[in-house]
Short mmCIF file of C-alpha atoms in Angstrom, two decimals:
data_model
loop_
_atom_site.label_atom_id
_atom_site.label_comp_id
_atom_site.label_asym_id
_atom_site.label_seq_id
_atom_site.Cartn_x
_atom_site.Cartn_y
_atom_site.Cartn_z
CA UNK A 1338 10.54 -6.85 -22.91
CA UNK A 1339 9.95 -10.54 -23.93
CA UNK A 1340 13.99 -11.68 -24.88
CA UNK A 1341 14.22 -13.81 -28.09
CA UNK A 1342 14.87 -16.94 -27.04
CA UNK A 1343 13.15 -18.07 -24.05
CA UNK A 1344 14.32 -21.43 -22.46
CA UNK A 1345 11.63 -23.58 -20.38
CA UNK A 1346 11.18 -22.39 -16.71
CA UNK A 1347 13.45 -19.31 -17.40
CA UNK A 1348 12.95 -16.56 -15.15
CA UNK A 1349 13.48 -12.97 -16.69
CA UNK A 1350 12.96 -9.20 -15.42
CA UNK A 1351 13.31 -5.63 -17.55
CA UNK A 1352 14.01 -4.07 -20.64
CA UNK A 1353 16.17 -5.03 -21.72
CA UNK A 1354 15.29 -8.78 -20.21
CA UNK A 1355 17.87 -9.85 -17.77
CA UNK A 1356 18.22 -13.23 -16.58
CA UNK A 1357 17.61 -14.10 -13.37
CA UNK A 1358 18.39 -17.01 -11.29
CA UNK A 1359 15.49 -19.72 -10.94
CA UNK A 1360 14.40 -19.32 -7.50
CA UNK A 1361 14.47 -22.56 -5.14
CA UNK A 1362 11.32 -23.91 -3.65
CA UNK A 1363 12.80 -25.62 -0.75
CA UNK A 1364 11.13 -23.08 1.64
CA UNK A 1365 7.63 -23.82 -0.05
CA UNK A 1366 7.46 -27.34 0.33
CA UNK A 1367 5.42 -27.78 3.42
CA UNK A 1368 1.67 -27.28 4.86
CA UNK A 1369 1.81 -23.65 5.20
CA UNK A 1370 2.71 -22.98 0.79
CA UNK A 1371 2.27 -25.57 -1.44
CA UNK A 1372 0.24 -28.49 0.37
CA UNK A 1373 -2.26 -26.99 3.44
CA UNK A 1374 -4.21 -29.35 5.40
CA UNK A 1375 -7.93 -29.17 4.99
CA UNK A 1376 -8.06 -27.54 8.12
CA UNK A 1377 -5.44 -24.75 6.79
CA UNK A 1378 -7.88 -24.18 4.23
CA UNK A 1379 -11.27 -24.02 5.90
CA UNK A 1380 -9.53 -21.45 8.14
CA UNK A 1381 -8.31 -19.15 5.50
CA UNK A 1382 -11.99 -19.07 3.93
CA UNK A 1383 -13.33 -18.27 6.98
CA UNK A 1384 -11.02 -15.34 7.77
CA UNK A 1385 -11.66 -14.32 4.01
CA UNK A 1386 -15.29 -13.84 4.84
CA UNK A 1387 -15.07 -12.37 7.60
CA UNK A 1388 -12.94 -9.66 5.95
CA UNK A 1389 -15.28 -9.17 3.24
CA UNK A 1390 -17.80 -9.13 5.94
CA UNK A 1391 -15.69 -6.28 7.92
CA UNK A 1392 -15.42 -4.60 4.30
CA UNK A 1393 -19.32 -4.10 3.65
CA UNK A 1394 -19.89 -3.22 6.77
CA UNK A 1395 -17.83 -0.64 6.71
CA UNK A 1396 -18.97 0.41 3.78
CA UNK A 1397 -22.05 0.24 4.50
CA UNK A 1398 -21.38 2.29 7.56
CA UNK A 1399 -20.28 4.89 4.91
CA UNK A 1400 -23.38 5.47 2.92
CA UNK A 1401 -25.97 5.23 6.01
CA UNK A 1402 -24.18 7.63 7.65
CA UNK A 1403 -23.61 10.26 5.12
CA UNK A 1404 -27.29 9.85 3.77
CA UNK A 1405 -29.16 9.62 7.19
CA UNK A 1406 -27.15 13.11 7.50
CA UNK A 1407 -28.23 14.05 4.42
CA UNK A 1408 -31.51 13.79 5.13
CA UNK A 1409 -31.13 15.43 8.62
CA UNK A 1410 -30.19 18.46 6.96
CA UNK A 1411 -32.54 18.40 4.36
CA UNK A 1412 -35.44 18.50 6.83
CA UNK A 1413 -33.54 20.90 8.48
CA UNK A 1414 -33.30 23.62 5.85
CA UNK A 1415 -32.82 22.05 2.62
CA UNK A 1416 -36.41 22.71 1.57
CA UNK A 1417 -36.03 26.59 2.26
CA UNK A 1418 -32.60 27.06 0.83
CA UNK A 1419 -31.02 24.48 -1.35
CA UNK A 1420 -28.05 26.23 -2.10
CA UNK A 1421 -26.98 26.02 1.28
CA UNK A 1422 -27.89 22.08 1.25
CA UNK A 1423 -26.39 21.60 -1.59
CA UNK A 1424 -23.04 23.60 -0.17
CA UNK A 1425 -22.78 21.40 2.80
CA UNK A 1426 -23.23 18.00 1.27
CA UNK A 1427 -19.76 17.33 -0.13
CA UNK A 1428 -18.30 18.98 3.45
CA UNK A 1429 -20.29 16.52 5.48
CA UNK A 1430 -18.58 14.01 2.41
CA UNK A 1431 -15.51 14.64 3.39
CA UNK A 1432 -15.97 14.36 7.26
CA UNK A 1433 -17.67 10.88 7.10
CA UNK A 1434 -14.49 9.83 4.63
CA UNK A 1435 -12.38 11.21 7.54
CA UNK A 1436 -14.16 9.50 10.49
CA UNK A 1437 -13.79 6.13 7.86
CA UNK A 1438 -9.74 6.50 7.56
CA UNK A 1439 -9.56 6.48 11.02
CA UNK A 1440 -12.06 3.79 11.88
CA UNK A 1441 -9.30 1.69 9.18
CA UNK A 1442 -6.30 2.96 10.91
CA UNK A 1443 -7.68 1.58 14.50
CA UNK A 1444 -8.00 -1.43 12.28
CA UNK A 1445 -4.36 -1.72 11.12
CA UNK A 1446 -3.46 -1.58 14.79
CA UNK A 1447 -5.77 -4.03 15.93
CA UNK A 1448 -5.98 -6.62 13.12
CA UNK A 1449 -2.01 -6.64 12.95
CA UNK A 1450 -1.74 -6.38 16.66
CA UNK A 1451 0.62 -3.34 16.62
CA UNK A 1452 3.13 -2.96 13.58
CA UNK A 1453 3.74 -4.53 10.42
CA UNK A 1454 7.27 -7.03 10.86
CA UNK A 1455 10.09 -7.87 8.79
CA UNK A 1456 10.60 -11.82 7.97
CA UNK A 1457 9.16 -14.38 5.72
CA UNK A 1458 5.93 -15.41 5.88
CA UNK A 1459 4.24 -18.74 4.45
CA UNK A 1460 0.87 -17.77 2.03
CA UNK A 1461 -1.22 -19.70 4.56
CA UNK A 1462 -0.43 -17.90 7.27
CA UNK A 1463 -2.14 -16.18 9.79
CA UNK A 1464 0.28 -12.57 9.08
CA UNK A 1465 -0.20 -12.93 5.25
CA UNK A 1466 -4.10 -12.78 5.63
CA UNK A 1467 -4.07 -9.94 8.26
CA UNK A 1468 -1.73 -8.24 5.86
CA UNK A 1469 -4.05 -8.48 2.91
CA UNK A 1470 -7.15 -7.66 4.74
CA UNK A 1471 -5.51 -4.74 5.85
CA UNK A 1472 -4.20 -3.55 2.15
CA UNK A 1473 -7.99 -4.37 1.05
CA UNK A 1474 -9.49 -1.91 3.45
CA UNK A 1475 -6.83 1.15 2.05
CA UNK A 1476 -6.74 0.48 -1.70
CA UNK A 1477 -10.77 -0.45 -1.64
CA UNK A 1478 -11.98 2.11 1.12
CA UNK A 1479 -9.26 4.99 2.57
CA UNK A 1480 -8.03 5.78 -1.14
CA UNK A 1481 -11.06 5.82 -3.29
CA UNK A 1482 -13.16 7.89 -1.02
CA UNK A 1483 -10.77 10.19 0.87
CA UNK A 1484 -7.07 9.79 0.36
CA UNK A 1485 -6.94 10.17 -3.77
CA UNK A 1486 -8.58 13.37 -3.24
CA UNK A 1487 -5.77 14.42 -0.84
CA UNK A 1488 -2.43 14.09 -3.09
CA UNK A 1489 0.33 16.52 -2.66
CA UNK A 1490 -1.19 17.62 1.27
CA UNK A 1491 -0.03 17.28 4.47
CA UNK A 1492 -3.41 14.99 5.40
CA UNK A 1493 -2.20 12.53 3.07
CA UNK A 1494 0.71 12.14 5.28
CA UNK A 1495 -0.62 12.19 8.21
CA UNK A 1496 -2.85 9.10 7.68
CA UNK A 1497 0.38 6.83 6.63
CA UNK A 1498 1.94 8.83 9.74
CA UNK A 1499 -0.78 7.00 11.61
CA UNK A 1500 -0.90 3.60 9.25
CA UNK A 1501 2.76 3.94 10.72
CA UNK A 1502 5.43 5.16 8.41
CA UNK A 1503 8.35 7.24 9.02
CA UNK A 1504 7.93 10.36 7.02
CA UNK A 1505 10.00 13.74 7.57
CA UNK A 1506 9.05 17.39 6.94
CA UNK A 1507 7.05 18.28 3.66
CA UNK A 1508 7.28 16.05 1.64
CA UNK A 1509 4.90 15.83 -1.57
CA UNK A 1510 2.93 12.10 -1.72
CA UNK A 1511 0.83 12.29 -5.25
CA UNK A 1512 -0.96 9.59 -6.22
CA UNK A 1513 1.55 6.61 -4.67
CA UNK A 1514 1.47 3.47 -3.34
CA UNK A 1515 2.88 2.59 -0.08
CA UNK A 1516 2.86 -0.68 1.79
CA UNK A 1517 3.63 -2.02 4.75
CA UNK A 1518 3.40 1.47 5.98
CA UNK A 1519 5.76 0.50 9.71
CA UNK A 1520 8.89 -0.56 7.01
CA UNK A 1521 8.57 2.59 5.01
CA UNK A 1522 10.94 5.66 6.17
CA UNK A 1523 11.15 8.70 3.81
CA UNK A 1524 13.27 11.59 5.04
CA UNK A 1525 12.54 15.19 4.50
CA UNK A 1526 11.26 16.88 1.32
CA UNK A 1527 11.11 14.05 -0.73
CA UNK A 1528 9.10 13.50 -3.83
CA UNK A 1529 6.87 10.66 -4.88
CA UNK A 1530 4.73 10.97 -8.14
CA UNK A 1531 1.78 9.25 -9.45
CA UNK A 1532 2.42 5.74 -9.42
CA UNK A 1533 5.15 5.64 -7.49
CA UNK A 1534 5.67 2.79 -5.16
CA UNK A 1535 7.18 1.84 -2.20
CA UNK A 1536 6.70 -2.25 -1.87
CA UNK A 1537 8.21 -3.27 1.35
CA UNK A 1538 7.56 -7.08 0.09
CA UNK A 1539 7.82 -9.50 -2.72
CA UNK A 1540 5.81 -12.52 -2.90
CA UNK A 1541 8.21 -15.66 -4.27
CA UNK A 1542 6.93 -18.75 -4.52
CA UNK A 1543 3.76 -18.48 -1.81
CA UNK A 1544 6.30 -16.94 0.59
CA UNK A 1545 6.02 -13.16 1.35
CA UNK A 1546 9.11 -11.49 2.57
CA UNK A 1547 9.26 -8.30 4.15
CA UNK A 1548 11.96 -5.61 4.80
CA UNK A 1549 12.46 -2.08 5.34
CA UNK A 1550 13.47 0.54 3.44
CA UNK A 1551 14.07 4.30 2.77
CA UNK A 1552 14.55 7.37 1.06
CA UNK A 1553 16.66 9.88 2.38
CA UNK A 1554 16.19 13.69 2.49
CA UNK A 1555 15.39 15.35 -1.03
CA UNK A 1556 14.94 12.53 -2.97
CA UNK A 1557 12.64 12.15 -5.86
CA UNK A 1558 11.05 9.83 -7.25
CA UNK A 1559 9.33 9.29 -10.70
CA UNK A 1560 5.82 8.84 -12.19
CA UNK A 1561 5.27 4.92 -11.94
CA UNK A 1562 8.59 4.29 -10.74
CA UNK A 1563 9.24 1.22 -8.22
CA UNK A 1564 11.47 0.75 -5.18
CA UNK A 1565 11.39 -2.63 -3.50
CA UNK A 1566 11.83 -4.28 -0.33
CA UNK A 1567 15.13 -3.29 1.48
CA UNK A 1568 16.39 -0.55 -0.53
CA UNK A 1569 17.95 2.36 0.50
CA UNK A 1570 18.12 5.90 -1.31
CA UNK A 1571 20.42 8.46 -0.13
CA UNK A 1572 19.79 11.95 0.03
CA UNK A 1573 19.44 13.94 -3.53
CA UNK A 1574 18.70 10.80 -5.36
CA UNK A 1575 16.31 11.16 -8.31
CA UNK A 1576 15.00 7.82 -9.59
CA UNK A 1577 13.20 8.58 -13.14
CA UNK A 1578 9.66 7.45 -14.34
CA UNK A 1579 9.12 4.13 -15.48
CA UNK A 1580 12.70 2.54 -13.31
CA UNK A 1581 12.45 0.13 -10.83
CA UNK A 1582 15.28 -0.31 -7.85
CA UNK A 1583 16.08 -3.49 -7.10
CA UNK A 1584 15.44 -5.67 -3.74
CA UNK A 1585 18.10 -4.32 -1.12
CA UNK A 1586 20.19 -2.05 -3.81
CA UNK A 1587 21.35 1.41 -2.30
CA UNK A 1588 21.49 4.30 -4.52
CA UNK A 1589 24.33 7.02 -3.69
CA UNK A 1590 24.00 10.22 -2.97
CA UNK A 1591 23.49 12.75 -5.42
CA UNK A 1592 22.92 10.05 -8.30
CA UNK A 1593 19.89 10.38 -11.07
CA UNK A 1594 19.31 6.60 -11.93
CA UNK A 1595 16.76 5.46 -14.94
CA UNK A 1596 15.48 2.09 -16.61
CA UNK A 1597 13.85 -1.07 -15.22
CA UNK A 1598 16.49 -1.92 -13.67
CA UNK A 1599 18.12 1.09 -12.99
CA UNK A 1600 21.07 2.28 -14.50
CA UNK A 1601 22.66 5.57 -13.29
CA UNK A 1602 22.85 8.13 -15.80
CA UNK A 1603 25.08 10.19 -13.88
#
C-alpha cells in the first residue's frame, strides 16, 4: 500500500507501508554490479545463449520424443483400436515429462557443480547465471509439463528431494515455489499452499544473497504467503495467506502470524 507522502529515494515495504532503511551501495560499486568490463559482458551473453540453447533443446527433446512414440504406437495398433491409442498417449505423456525432470535434475548438479551455497553473489557473476539458468529450466520446463500436475503427492517431493531440499515425512507441497532447493529444510507434515514461497535469496542492489532456512514439523503455510531468506519457523506455526516473514525472523512455536509483514495474532 502506496503511504501518503512519499519522500525522494524512499524505500517502503507492506500494508500498511513501513519504512525501511535506504540500502547502501558500497558493495555494488565495482566490475562485477554496476560497471562490468566489456569482457564481463560478452561473457554473460554468451552463457545466456547457450542456456537458451540448452532450453530448446531440451524442449525440443520433449516433443520428438513423445511424438516419434506416438507414431510408433500408432503404426503399431492405433489404426485397429484407437481407444487403446488414445488410452496410452497421455501415459507415455507423463513418462517422457518424467525422463525430462530428471534429465534437469542431472543438470542442477552439474551446472552448479554440486549444491546451491550461501553468500553474496555479484549480478555478473559466474554463480548468479548458473543459478538463473537453473530456475529457467524448473519454472519453464519441470513445472509446466510435469510437476504442476503433481501438487499435494509424494512425486512432487521427491523431485525437490533430488533438486536437493531437506523435506521430512508427508508433507503436502500444492502449487509452491521453492528456490534454491539445497537451503530449503521443511520438517515433517508441513503445509504449503498455492503460492506459497520459500525464497532462499533477495536480490539488493545487483547483489544476490543467499541463506538457509526452515520450517519445522507441522507448520502451515498460507495461499500466496512468503518466507524469505534465513527464516526459521518452529513447529505448529501457521503463517496465513497473503503474509510475508521477514529476512532471518523466527516465528515461535505454536504462533498463527498474519499481514505483510507479519504480525502474530496469537
Amino acid at each position: 500500500a502506496a503511504p501518503r507522502v512519499v519522500q525522494p529515494e524512499s524505500v517502503f515495504l507492506g500494508s500498511p507501508p513501513l519504512s525501511i532503511e535506504k540500502r547502501e551501495k558500497k558493495l555494488g560499486k565495482n566490475s562485477l554490479t554496476y560497471h562490468p568490463s566489456c569482457q564481463r559482458r560478452a561473457a554473460r551473453l554468451a552463457f545466456e545463449i547457450f542456456g537458451y540453447l540448452l532450453y530448446h533443446t531440451y524442449l525440443a527433446l520433449f516433443a520428438t520424443t513423445s511424438l516419434w512414440i506416438f507414431d510408433w504406437l500408432y503404426g503399431r495398433f492405433g489404426e485397429k483400436n484407437p481407444g487403446l491409442f488414445l488410452f496410452t498417449m497421455p501415459i507415455v505423456q507423463l513418462l517422457v515429462s518424467g525422463v525430462l525432470c530428471l534429465l534437469i535434475v542431472i543438470s542442477k548438479w552439474c551446472i552448479m557443480c554440486g549444491r546451491f551455497q550461501a553468500g553474496h553473489y555479484p549480478l555478473f557473476s559466474f554463480y548468479v547465471w548458473r543459478t538463473e539458468l537453473v530456475e529457467r529450466l524448473e519454472e519453464n520446463l519441470a513445472e509446466p509439463l510435469l510437476l504442476n500436475m503433481l501438487d499435494g503427492t509424494c512425486w512432487k517431493v521427491l523431485f525437490y528431494r533430488c533438486m536437493g531440499a531437506k523435506i521430512g515425512r508427508r508433507p503436502y507441497l500444492d502449487h509452491s515455489v521453492i528456490t534454491e532447493p539445497d537451503m530449503i529444510t521443511i520438517g515433517d507434515d508441513a503445509t504449503i499452499e498455492s503460492g506459497g514461497t520459500l525464497q532462499a535469496h533477495l536480490f539488493q542492489d545487483r547483489m544476490r544473497l543467499v541463506k538457509p532456512l526452515a520450517l519445522g514439523a507441522s507448520v502451515s503455510v498460507g495461499a500466496n504467503s512468503v518466507i524469505l531468506l534465513g527464516g526459521k519457523l518452529w513447529d505448529n506455526v501457521i503463517l496465513n495467506p497473503l503474509s510475508l516473514s521477514m529476512r532471518d525472523e523466527e516465528l515461535p512455536p505454536r504462533t498463527e502470524w498474519y499481514g505483510s509483514p507479519a504480525t502474530r495474532v496469537w
